[in-house]
């Protein structure tokens, strides 16, 4: 069952969302959902409980999309969904393990059944494993590639039937500037693969009216990037990336959200197969 949170005040929208929560039958839903609600686009954001996922969701929600925060930590995703305010569109929390085909299929089936459509997939879920090639663990390599690379493939594969029916849609894969610069081999190899997957999706899904692009951040200060670092190394990292940028600043989660929202908007209808570096110019810097 979908875990739904909304700040809508319109009675019709409240009725619509009540149906998601199991308070109405499917027949009652079909009788009362307005055309506007049916035509509102639907986005799934994986890694939806994290800082980047939430920032992306805010940008999409601001633009009027229903947003599903999909994450392994369903409780955390539900807590973040409950924080959304100011729009009629719904924000939902759903559990998913993007590394598992059955979990991905179940997510897409639940969302598709509730809304009748899926328009946007933002593949943001990721794991980070640091280490040099000489001492990396094979299990870490396999896990990172299951989540960071196979996960986006599984998500897109599962949503293709909706795009085929709708003849429209958008994919945004969250890559990284390190696909250019190099870095920890486990993470870099997976993110370089994401760029390749994005370009393949652009050519394959284009005839369906689907665009596929990647957003490549640099370092963004979040719990994800701080994990495993003490205060001193964290401050050194902040200083390093600030100095690396021609703009003299560090990318923030909202910067990533705005880029994703642009790429799935009508303004970007002619853009596909691209990698948009959102990293304050640090894609120009060496490792």
PDB file of C-alpha atoms in Angstrom:
ATOM      1  CA  UNK A   1       0.000   0.000   0.000  1.00  0.00           C
ATOM      2  CA  UNK A   2       1.260   3.462  -0.832  1.00  0.00           C
ATOM      3  CA  UNK A   3       2.273   5.580   2.152  1.00  0.00           C
ATOM      4  CA  UNK A   4       0.943   8.985   1.127  1.00  0.00           C
ATOM      5  CA  UNK A   5       1.592  12.445   2.524  1.00  0.00           C
ATOM      6  CA  UNK A   6       0.112  15.587   1.011  1.00  0.00           C
ATOM      7  CA  UNK A   7      -0.423  19.198   1.939  1.00  0.00           C
ATOM      8  CA  UNK A   8      -3.201  19.735  -0.585  1.00  0.00           C
ATOM      9  CA  UNK A   9      -6.253  21.654   0.545  1.00  0.00           C
ATOM     10  CA  UNK A  10      -8.473  21.093  -2.477  1.00  0.00           C
ATOM     11  CA  UNK A  11     -11.310  18.644  -1.612  1.00  0.00           C
ATOM     12  CA  UNK A  12     -10.935  16.757  -4.880  1.00  0.00           C
ATOM     13  CA  UNK A  13      -7.219  16.232  -4.301  1.00  0.00           C
ATOM     14  CA  UNK A  14      -7.884  15.007  -0.768  1.00  0.00           C
ATOM     15  CA  UNK A  15     -10.361  12.500  -2.217  1.00  0.00           C
ATOM     16  CA  UNK A  16      -7.778  11.422  -4.772  1.00  0.00           C
ATOM     17  CA  UNK A  17      -5.118  10.863  -2.120  1.00  0.00           C
ATOM     18  CA  UNK A  18      -7.520   9.041   0.172  1.00  0.00           C
ATOM     19  CA  UNK A  19      -7.885   6.451  -2.543  1.00  0.00           C
ATOM     20  CA  UNK A  20      -4.116   5.868  -2.540  1.00  0.00           C
ATOM     21  CA  UNK A  21      -4.239   5.102   1.160  1.00  0.00           C
ATOM     22  CA  UNK A  22      -6.843   2.386   0.691  1.00  0.00           C
ATOM     23  CA  UNK A  23      -9.834   4.381   1.938  1.00  0.00           C
ATOM     24  CA  UNK A  24     -11.684   4.040  -1.389  1.00  0.00           C
ATOM     25  CA  UNK A  25     -12.264   1.301  -3.910  1.00  0.00           C
ATOM     26  CA  UNK A  26     -10.729   1.475  -7.372  1.00  0.00           C
ATOM     27  CA  UNK A  27     -14.220   2.096  -8.806  1.00  0.00           C
ATOM     28  CA  UNK A  28     -14.764   5.036  -6.449  1.00  0.00           C
ATOM     29  CA  UNK A  29     -11.354   6.406  -7.375  1.00  0.00           C
ATOM     30  CA  UNK A  30     -12.101   6.284 -11.091  1.00  0.00           C
ATOM     31  CA  UNK A  31     -15.416   8.054 -10.512  1.00  0.00           C
ATOM     32  CA  UNK A  32     -13.977  10.937  -8.483  1.00  0.00           C
ATOM     33  CA  UNK A  33     -10.459  11.618  -9.747  1.00  0.00           C
ATOM     34  CA  UNK A  34     -10.406  14.796 -11.822  1.00  0.00           C
ATOM     35  CA  UNK A  35      -8.862  15.079 -15.264  1.00  0.00           C
ATOM     36  CA  UNK A  36      -6.249  17.468 -13.866  1.00  0.00           C
ATOM     37  CA  UNK A  37      -5.142  14.901 -11.287  1.00  0.00           C
ATOM     38  CA  UNK A  38      -5.009  12.141 -13.877  1.00  0.00           C
ATOM     39  CA  UNK A  39      -2.845  14.255 -16.147  1.00  0.00           C
ATOM     40  CA  UNK A  40      -0.405  15.409 -13.478  1.00  0.00           C
ATOM     41  CA  UNK A  41       2.979  13.809 -14.154  1.00  0.00           C
ATOM     42  CA  UNK A  42       4.417  11.221 -11.770  1.00  0.00           C
ATOM     43  CA  UNK A  43       8.094  10.932 -10.803  1.00  0.00           C
ATOM     44  CA  UNK A  44       9.950   8.210  -8.928  1.00  0.00           C
ATOM     45  CA  UNK A  45      13.146   9.312  -7.174  1.00  0.00           C
ATOM     46  CA  UNK A  46      15.314   6.480  -5.863  1.00  0.00           C
ATOM     47  CA  UNK A  47      17.493   7.179  -2.858  1.00  0.00           C
ATOM     48  CA  UNK A  48      14.595   9.422  -1.931  1.00  0.00           C
ATOM     49  CA  UNK A  49      15.350   9.624   1.800  1.00  0.00           C
ATOM     50  CA  UNK A  50      18.804  11.152   1.329  1.00  0.00           C
ATOM     51  CA  UNK A  51      19.731  14.815   0.942  1.00  0.00           C
ATOM     52  CA  UNK A  52      20.017  14.713  -2.845  1.00  0.00           C
ATOM     53  CA  UNK A  53      16.827  12.693  -3.234  1.00  0.00           C
ATOM     54  CA  UNK A  54      14.872  15.126  -1.078  1.00  0.00           C
ATOM     55  CA  UNK A  55      16.274  18.151  -2.926  1.00  0.00           C
ATOM     56  CA  UNK A  56      15.341  16.595  -6.260  1.00  0.00           C
ATOM     57  CA  UNK A  57      11.871  15.789  -4.964  1.00  0.00           C
ATOM     58  CA  UNK A  58      11.365  19.363  -3.770  1.00  0.00           C
ATOM     59  CA  UNK A  59      12.264  20.734  -7.198  1.00  0.00           C
ATOM     60  CA  UNK A  60       9.919  18.333  -8.994  1.00  0.00           C
ATOM     61  CA  UNK A  61       7.115  18.879  -6.492  1.00  0.00           C
ATOM     62  CA  UNK A  62       7.522  22.637  -6.878  1.00  0.00           C
ATOM     63  CA  UNK A  63       6.904  22.135 -10.599  1.00  0.00           C
ATOM     64  CA  UNK A  64       3.670  20.276  -9.920  1.00  0.00           C
ATOM     65  CA  UNK A  65       4.661  16.625 -10.213  1.00  0.00           C
ATOM     66  CA  UNK A  66       3.482  13.845  -7.949  1.00  0.00           C
ATOM     67  CA  UNK A  67       6.686  12.467  -6.421  1.00  0.00           C
ATOM     68  CA  UNK A  68       7.455   9.028  -4.986  1.00  0.00           C
ATOM     69  CA  UNK A  69      10.413   8.928  -2.595  1.00  0.00           C
ATOM     70  CA  UNK A  70      11.687   5.365  -3.036  1.00  0.00           C
ATOM     71  CA  UNK A  71      14.305   4.146  -0.604  1.00  0.00           C
ATOM     72  CA  UNK A  72      15.464   1.053   1.273  1.00  0.00           C
ATOM     73  CA  UNK A  73      14.814   2.988   4.479  1.00  0.00           C
ATOM     74  CA  UNK A  74      11.062   3.382   4.142  1.00  0.00           C
ATOM     75  CA  UNK A  75      10.629   4.998   7.554  1.00  0.00           C
ATOM     76  CA  UNK A  76      13.142   7.707   6.701  1.00  0.00           C
ATOM     77  CA  UNK A  77      11.511   8.298   3.316  1.00  0.00           C
ATOM     78  CA  UNK A  78       8.077   8.576   4.945  1.00  0.00           C
ATOM     79  CA  UNK A  79       9.417  11.090   7.452  1.00  0.00           C
ATOM     80  CA  UNK A  80      10.865  13.217   4.669  1.00  0.00           C
ATOM     81  CA  UNK A  81       7.677  12.988   2.606  1.00  0.00           C
ATOM     82  CA  UNK A  82       5.696  14.319   5.546  1.00  0.00           C
ATOM     83  CA  UNK A  83       7.790  17.514   5.505  1.00  0.00           C
ATOM     84  CA  UNK A  84       6.571  18.672   2.089  1.00  0.00           C
ATOM     85  CA  UNK A  85       4.310  21.730   2.026  1.00  0.00           C
ATOM     86  CA  UNK A  86       2.739  24.199  -0.348  1.00  0.00           C
ATOM     87  CA  UNK A  87       1.616  22.198  -3.381  1.00  0.00           C
ATOM     88  CA  UNK A  88      -1.444  20.202  -4.423  1.00  0.00           C
ATOM     89  CA  UNK A  89       0.647  17.355  -5.801  1.00  0.00           C
ATOM     90  CA  UNK A  90       1.200  14.251  -3.678  1.00  0.00           C
ATOM     91  CA  UNK A  91       4.470  13.140  -2.117  1.00  0.00           C
ATOM     92  CA  UNK A  92       4.625   9.434  -1.336  1.00  0.00           C
ATOM     93  CA  UNK A  93       7.124   7.137   0.339  1.00  0.00           C
ATOM     94  CA  UNK A  94       7.758   3.639  -0.980  1.00  0.00           C
ATOM     95  CA  UNK A  95      10.291   0.947  -0.050  1.00  0.00           C
ATOM     96  CA  UNK A  96      12.649  -0.397  -2.694  1.00  0.00           C
ATOM     97  CA  UNK A  97      15.976  -2.154  -2.990  1.00  0.00           C
ATOM     98  CA  UNK A  98      17.136  -1.120  -6.449  1.00  0.00           C
ATOM     99  CA  UNK A  99      19.648  -3.953  -6.526  1.00  0.00           C
ATOM    100  CA  UNK A 100      16.831  -6.518  -6.471  1.00  0.00           C
ATOM    101  CA  UNK A 101      14.741  -7.022  -9.640  1.00  0.00           C
ATOM    102  CA  UNK A 102      11.675  -8.221  -7.725  1.00  0.00           C
ATOM    103  CA  UNK A 103      11.750  -5.187  -5.439  1.00  0.00           C
ATOM    104  CA  UNK A 104      12.000  -2.805  -8.383  1.00  0.00           C
ATOM    105  CA  UNK A 105       9.171  -4.540 -10.235  1.00  0.00           C
ATOM    106  CA  UNK A 106       6.957  -4.405  -7.150  1.00  0.00           C
ATOM    107  CA  UNK A 107       7.632  -0.688  -6.695  1.00  0.00           C
ATOM    108  CA  UNK A 108       6.740   0.120 -10.288  1.00  0.00           C
ATOM    109  CA  UNK A 109       3.615  -2.017 -10.115  1.00  0.00           C
ATOM    110  CA  UNK A 110       2.401  -0.251  -6.960  1.00  0.00           C
ATOM    111  CA  UNK A 111       3.064   3.244  -8.277  1.00  0.00           C
ATOM    112  CA  UNK A 112       1.651   2.490 -11.706  1.00  0.00           C
ATOM    113  CA  UNK A 113      -1.504   0.950 -10.248  1.00  0.00           C
ATOM    114  CA  UNK A 114      -2.097   3.965  -7.994  1.00  0.00           C
ATOM    115  CA  UNK A 115      -1.539   6.681 -10.582  1.00  0.00           C
ATOM    116  CA  UNK A 116      -2.118   4.962 -13.905  1.00  0.00           C
ATOM    117  CA  UNK A 117       1.098   6.441 -15.256  1.00  0.00           C
ATOM    118  CA  UNK A 118       4.807   6.894 -14.569  1.00  0.00           C
ATOM    119  CA  UNK A 119       6.555   9.732 -16.368  1.00  0.00           C
ATOM    120  CA  UNK A 120       9.889  10.490 -14.730  1.00  0.00           C
ATOM    121  CA  UNK A 121      12.534   8.197 -13.267  1.00  0.00           C
ATOM    122  CA  UNK A 122      15.409   9.769 -11.349  1.00  0.00           C
ATOM    123  CA  UNK A 123      18.037   7.155 -10.554  1.00  0.00           C
ATOM    124  CA  UNK A 124      19.718   8.666  -7.528  1.00  0.00           C
ATOM    125  CA  UNK A 125      20.267   5.687  -5.188  1.00  0.00           C
ATOM    126  CA  UNK A 126      23.945   4.899  -4.718  1.00  0.00           C
ATOM    127  CA  UNK A 127      26.511   3.403  -2.401  1.00  0.00           C
ATOM    128  CA  UNK A 128      30.070   4.633  -1.951  1.00  0.00           C
ATOM    129  CA  UNK A 129      33.023   2.326  -1.423  1.00  0.00           C
ATOM    130  CA  UNK A 130      36.459   3.926  -1.189  1.00  0.00           C
ATOM    131  CA  UNK A 131      39.817   2.255  -1.621  1.00  0.00           C
ATOM    132  CA  UNK A 132      42.599   1.725  -4.135  1.00  0.00           C
ATOM    133  CA  UNK A 133      42.605  -1.006  -6.745  1.00  0.00           C
ATOM    134  CA  UNK A 134      45.147  -2.998  -4.768  1.00  0.00           C
ATOM    135  CA  UNK A 135      43.074  -3.345  -1.626  1.00  0.00           C
ATOM    136  CA  UNK A 136      39.448  -3.138  -2.701  1.00  0.00           C
ATOM    137  CA  UNK A 137      37.076  -5.916  -1.703  1.00  0.00           C
ATOM    138  CA  UNK A 138      35.329  -7.842  -4.469  1.00  0.00           C
ATOM    139  CA  UNK A 139      32.107  -7.823  -2.465  1.00  0.00           C
ATOM    140  CA  UNK A 140      32.258  -4.029  -2.311  1.00  0.00           C
ATOM    141  CA  UNK A 141      32.789  -3.874  -6.080  1.00  0.00           C
ATOM    142  CA  UNK A 142      29.805  -6.138  -6.709  1.00  0.00           C
ATOM    143  CA  UNK A 143      27.521  -4.261  -4.321  1.00  0.00           C
ATOM    144  CA  UNK A 144      28.366  -0.867  -5.803  1.00  0.00           C
ATOM    145  CA  UNK A 145      27.679  -2.075  -9.323  1.00  0.00           C
ATOM    146  CA  UNK A 146      24.413  -3.746  -8.329  1.00  0.00           C
ATOM    147  CA  UNK A 147      23.145  -0.524  -6.768  1.00  0.00           C
ATOM    148  CA  UNK A 148      24.839   2.213  -8.796  1.00  0.00           C
ATOM    149  CA  UNK A 149      24.626   0.690 -12.279  1.00  0.00           C
ATOM    150  CA  UNK A 150      22.308  -2.291 -12.377  1.00  0.00           C
ATOM    151  CA  UNK A 151      19.740  -0.411 -10.276  1.00  0.00           C
ATOM    152  CA  UNK A 152      19.169   2.325 -12.887  1.00  0.00           C
ATOM    153  CA  UNK A 153      18.892  -0.321 -15.598  1.00  0.00           C
ATOM    154  CA  UNK A 154      16.297  -2.269 -13.611  1.00  0.00           C
ATOM    155  CA  UNK A 155      14.260   0.857 -12.908  1.00  0.00           C
ATOM    156  CA  UNK A 156      14.168   1.914 -16.542  1.00  0.00           C
ATOM    157  CA  UNK A 157      13.426  -1.595 -17.762  1.00  0.00           C
ATOM    158  CA  UNK A 158      10.448  -1.828 -15.429  1.00  0.00           C
ATOM    159  CA  UNK A 159       8.980   1.523 -16.513  1.00  0.00           C
ATOM    160  CA  UNK A 160       9.361   0.999 -20.285  1.00  0.00           C
ATOM    161  CA  UNK A 161       5.783  -0.344 -20.670  1.00  0.00           C
ATOM    162  CA  UNK A 162       4.415   2.940 -19.300  1.00  0.00           C
ATOM    163  CA  UNK A 163       6.598   5.029 -21.581  1.00  0.00           C
ATOM    164  CA  UNK A 164       5.644   2.869 -24.528  1.00  0.00           C
ATOM    165  CA  UNK A 165       1.961   3.488 -23.796  1.00  0.00           C
ATOM    166  CA  UNK A 166       2.348   7.203 -23.009  1.00  0.00           C
ATOM    167  CA  UNK A 167       4.862   7.918 -25.800  1.00  0.00           C
ATOM    168  CA  UNK A 168       6.659  10.304 -23.471  1.00  0.00           C
ATOM    169  CA  UNK A 169       8.854  10.304 -20.396  1.00  0.00           C
ATOM    170  CA  UNK A 170      12.150  11.320 -18.877  1.00  0.00           C
ATOM    171  CA  UNK A 171      15.121   9.592 -17.281  1.00  0.00           C
ATOM    172  CA  UNK A 172      17.725  11.426 -15.235  1.00  0.00           C
ATOM    173  CA  UNK A 173      20.604   9.365 -13.910  1.00  0.00           C
ATOM    174  CA  UNK A 174      22.770  10.862 -11.182  1.00  0.00           C
ATOM    175  CA  UNK A 175      26.359  10.324 -12.279  1.00  0.00           C
ATOM    176  CA  UNK A 176      29.461  12.123 -10.976  1.00  0.00           C
ATOM    177  CA  UNK A 177      32.261  14.347 -12.259  1.00  0.00           C
ATOM    178  CA  UNK A 178      34.669  11.547 -11.379  1.00  0.00           C
ATOM    179  CA  UNK A 179      33.706   9.724 -14.570  1.00  0.00           C
ATOM    180  CA  UNK A 180      36.030  12.300 -16.166  1.00  0.00           C
ATOM    181  CA  UNK A 181      38.649  12.806 -13.472  1.00  0.00           C
ATOM    182  CA  UNK A 182      39.052   9.332 -12.022  1.00  0.00           C
ATOM    183  CA  UNK A 183      39.091   8.529  -8.330  1.00  0.00           C
ATOM    184  CA  UNK A 184      38.118   5.548  -6.174  1.00  0.00           C
ATOM    185  CA  UNK A 185      37.860   2.769  -8.801  1.00  0.00           C
ATOM    186  CA  UNK A 186      34.716   1.111  -7.462  1.00  0.00           C
ATOM    187  CA  UNK A 187      32.667   4.302  -7.516  1.00  0.00           C
ATOM    188  CA  UNK A 188      34.224   5.760 -10.671  1.00  0.00           C
ATOM    189  CA  UNK A 189      33.725   2.611 -12.741  1.00  0.00           C
ATOM    190  CA  UNK A 190      30.053   2.429 -11.776  1.00  0.00           C
ATOM    191  CA  UNK A 191      29.420   6.113 -12.468  1.00  0.00           C
ATOM    192  CA  UNK A 192      31.206   5.920 -15.823  1.00  0.00           C
ATOM    193  CA  UNK A 193      28.901   3.018 -16.583  1.00  0.00           C
ATOM    194  CA  UNK A 194      25.928   5.217 -15.704  1.00  0.00           C
ATOM    195  CA  UNK A 195      27.030   7.695 -18.380  1.00  0.00           C
ATOM    196  CA  UNK A 196      27.226   4.892 -20.935  1.00  0.00           C
ATOM    197  CA  UNK A 197      23.830   3.579 -19.883  1.00  0.00           C
ATOM    198  CA  UNK A 198      22.357   7.076 -20.193  1.00  0.00           C
ATOM    199  CA  UNK A 199      23.538   7.415 -23.774  1.00  0.00           C
ATOM    200  CA  UNK A 200      22.236   3.977 -24.657  1.00  0.00           C
ATOM    201  CA  UNK A 201      18.854   4.811 -23.141  1.00  0.00           C
ATOM    202  CA  UNK A 202      18.730   8.046 -25.122  1.00  0.00           C
ATOM    203  CA  UNK A 203      19.096   6.210 -28.417  1.00  0.00           C
ATOM    204  CA  UNK A 204      16.786   3.322 -27.525  1.00  0.00           C
ATOM    205  CA  UNK A 205      14.002   5.263 -25.812  1.00  0.00           C
ATOM    206  CA  UNK A 206      14.038   8.325 -28.051  1.00  0.00           C
ATOM    207  CA  UNK A 207      11.500   6.834 -30.486  1.00  0.00           C
ATOM    208  CA  UNK A 208       9.114   6.522 -27.516  1.00  0.00           C
ATOM    209  CA  UNK A 209       9.392  10.255 -26.840  1.00  0.00           C
ATOM    210  CA  UNK A 210      11.601   9.654 -23.796  1.00  0.00           C
ATOM    211  CA  UNK A 211      14.651  11.773 -23.021  1.00  0.00           C
ATOM    212  CA  UNK A 212      17.554  10.349 -21.022  1.00  0.00           C
ATOM    213  CA  UNK A 213      20.217  12.530 -19.467  1.00  0.00           C
ATOM    214  CA  UNK A 214      22.715  12.418 -16.625  1.00  0.00           C
ATOM    215  CA  UNK A 215      23.485  15.002 -13.970  1.00  0.00           C
ATOM    216  CA  UNK A 216      27.076  14.827 -12.766  1.00  0.00           C
ATOM    217  CA  UNK A 217      27.724  16.551  -9.431  1.00  0.00           C
ATOM    218  CA  UNK A 218      31.069  16.952  -7.802  1.00  0.00           C
ATOM    219  CA  UNK A 219      31.398  16.789  -4.047  1.00  0.00           C
ATOM    220  CA  UNK A 220      28.150  17.796  -2.293  1.00  0.00           C
ATOM    221  CA  UNK A 221      28.198  18.083   1.519  1.00  0.00           C
ATOM    222  CA  UNK A 222      25.760  15.433   2.757  1.00  0.00           C
ATOM    223  CA  UNK A 223      25.763  12.531   5.193  1.00  0.00           C
ATOM    224  CA  UNK A 224      26.603  10.322   2.206  1.00  0.00           C
ATOM    225  CA  UNK A 225      29.883  12.112   1.487  1.00  0.00           C
ATOM    226  CA  UNK A 226      30.775  12.675   5.139  1.00  0.00           C
ATOM    227  CA  UNK A 227      30.444   9.012   6.157  1.00  0.00           C
ATOM    228  CA  UNK A 228      33.692   7.610   7.566  1.00  0.00           C
ATOM    229  CA  UNK A 229      35.478  10.967   7.854  1.00  0.00           C
ATOM    230  CA  UNK A 230      36.553  12.730  11.030  1.00  0.00           C
ATOM    231  CA  UNK A 231      36.156  16.487  11.491  1.00  0.00           C
ATOM    232  CA  UNK A 232      39.654  17.325  10.320  1.00  0.00           C
ATOM    233  CA  UNK A 233      39.481  15.310   7.101  1.00  0.00           C
ATOM    234  CA  UNK A 234      35.995  16.666   6.464  1.00  0.00           C
ATOM    235  CA  UNK A 235      37.178  20.269   6.687  1.00  0.00           C
ATOM    236  CA  UNK A 236      40.149  19.456   4.441  1.00  0.00           C
ATOM    237  CA  UNK A 237      37.727  18.013   1.890  1.00  0.00           C
ATOM    238  CA  UNK A 238      35.511  21.099   1.987  1.00  0.00           C
ATOM    239  CA  UNK A 239      38.514  23.386   1.503  1.00  0.00           C
ATOM    240  CA  UNK A 240      39.865  21.229  -1.323  1.00  0.00           C
ATOM    241  CA  UNK A 241      36.649  21.258  -3.330  1.00  0.00           C
ATOM    242  CA  UNK A 242      36.021  24.948  -2.741  1.00  0.00           C
ATOM    243  CA  UNK A 243      39.499  25.713  -4.072  1.00  0.00           C
ATOM    244  CA  UNK A 244      38.937  23.382  -7.027  1.00  0.00           C
ATOM    245  CA  UNK A 245      35.929  25.351  -8.271  1.00  0.00           C
ATOM    246  CA  UNK A 246      36.427  28.349 -10.579  1.00  0.00           C
ATOM    247  CA  UNK A 247      33.398  29.824  -8.795  1.00  0.00           C
ATOM    248  CA  UNK A 248      34.989  29.334  -5.388  1.00  0.00           C
ATOM    249  CA  UNK A 249      31.947  27.568  -3.992  1.00  0.00           C
ATOM    250  CA  UNK A 250      30.640  24.091  -3.277  1.00  0.00           C
ATOM    251  CA  UNK A 251      27.644  22.533  -4.977  1.00  0.00           C
ATOM    252  CA  UNK A 252      24.550  22.230  -2.803  1.00  0.00           C
ATOM    253  CA  UNK A 253      21.758  19.631  -3.001  1.00  0.00           C
ATOM    254  CA  UNK A 254      19.312  22.256  -4.305  1.00  0.00           C
ATOM    255  CA  UNK A 255      21.613  22.830  -7.304  1.00  0.00           C
ATOM    256  CA  UNK A 256      21.171  19.191  -8.262  1.00  0.00           C
ATOM    257  CA  UNK A 257      17.420  19.377  -7.758  1.00  0.00           C
ATOM    258  CA  UNK A 258      17.109  22.396 -10.039  1.00  0.00           C
ATOM    259  CA  UNK A 259      19.145  20.688 -12.763  1.00  0.00           C
ATOM    260  CA  UNK A 260      16.979  17.574 -12.642  1.00  0.00           C
ATOM    261  CA  UNK A 261      13.778  19.632 -12.740  1.00  0.00           C
ATOM    262  CA  UNK A 262      15.042  21.455 -15.819  1.00  0.00           C
ATOM    263  CA  UNK A 263      15.953  18.254 -17.660  1.00  0.00           C
ATOM    264  CA  UNK A 264      12.482  16.756 -17.180  1.00  0.00           C
ATOM    265  CA  UNK A 265      10.709  19.972 -18.148  1.00  0.00           C
ATOM    266  CA  UNK A 266       9.345  21.012 -21.520  1.00  0.00           C
ATOM    267  CA  UNK A 267      12.204  23.505 -21.766  1.00  0.00           C
ATOM    268  CA  UNK A 268      14.612  20.567 -22.190  1.00  0.00           C
ATOM    269  CA  UNK A 269      12.530  18.671 -24.748  1.00  0.00           C
ATOM    270  CA  UNK A 270      15.367  18.764 -27.311  1.00  0.00           C
ATOM    271  CA  UNK A 271      18.073  17.601 -24.869  1.00  0.00           C
ATOM    272  CA  UNK A 272      18.883  13.911 -24.593  1.00  0.00           C
ATOM    273  CA  UNK A 273      21.994  11.797 -24.207  1.00  0.00           C
ATOM    274  CA  UNK A 274      23.788  14.608 -22.380  1.00  0.00           C
ATOM    275  CA  UNK A 275      25.829  14.798 -19.195  1.00  0.00           C
ATOM    276  CA  UNK A 276      25.129  18.021 -17.323  1.00  0.00           C
ATOM    277  CA  UNK A 277      27.946  18.778 -14.908  1.00  0.00           C
ATOM    278  CA  UNK A 278      26.551  20.585 -11.885  1.00  0.00           C
ATOM    279  CA  UNK A 279      29.712  21.053  -9.903  1.00  0.00           C
ATOM    280  CA  UNK A 280      30.671  24.743  -9.941  1.00  0.00           C
ATOM    281  CA  UNK A 281      33.120  24.140 -12.789  1.00  0.00           C
ATOM    282  CA  UNK A 282      35.152  21.483 -11.001  1.00  0.00           C
ATOM    283  CA  UNK A 283      34.750  19.135 -13.979  1.00  0.00           C
ATOM    284  CA  UNK A 284      37.558  21.280 -15.445  1.00  0.00           C
ATOM    285  CA  UNK A 285      39.886  20.475 -12.579  1.00  0.00           C
ATOM    286  CA  UNK A 286      42.239  17.518 -12.307  1.00  0.00           C
ATOM    287  CA  UNK A 287      41.595  14.830  -9.736  1.00  0.00           C
TER     288      UNK A 287
END
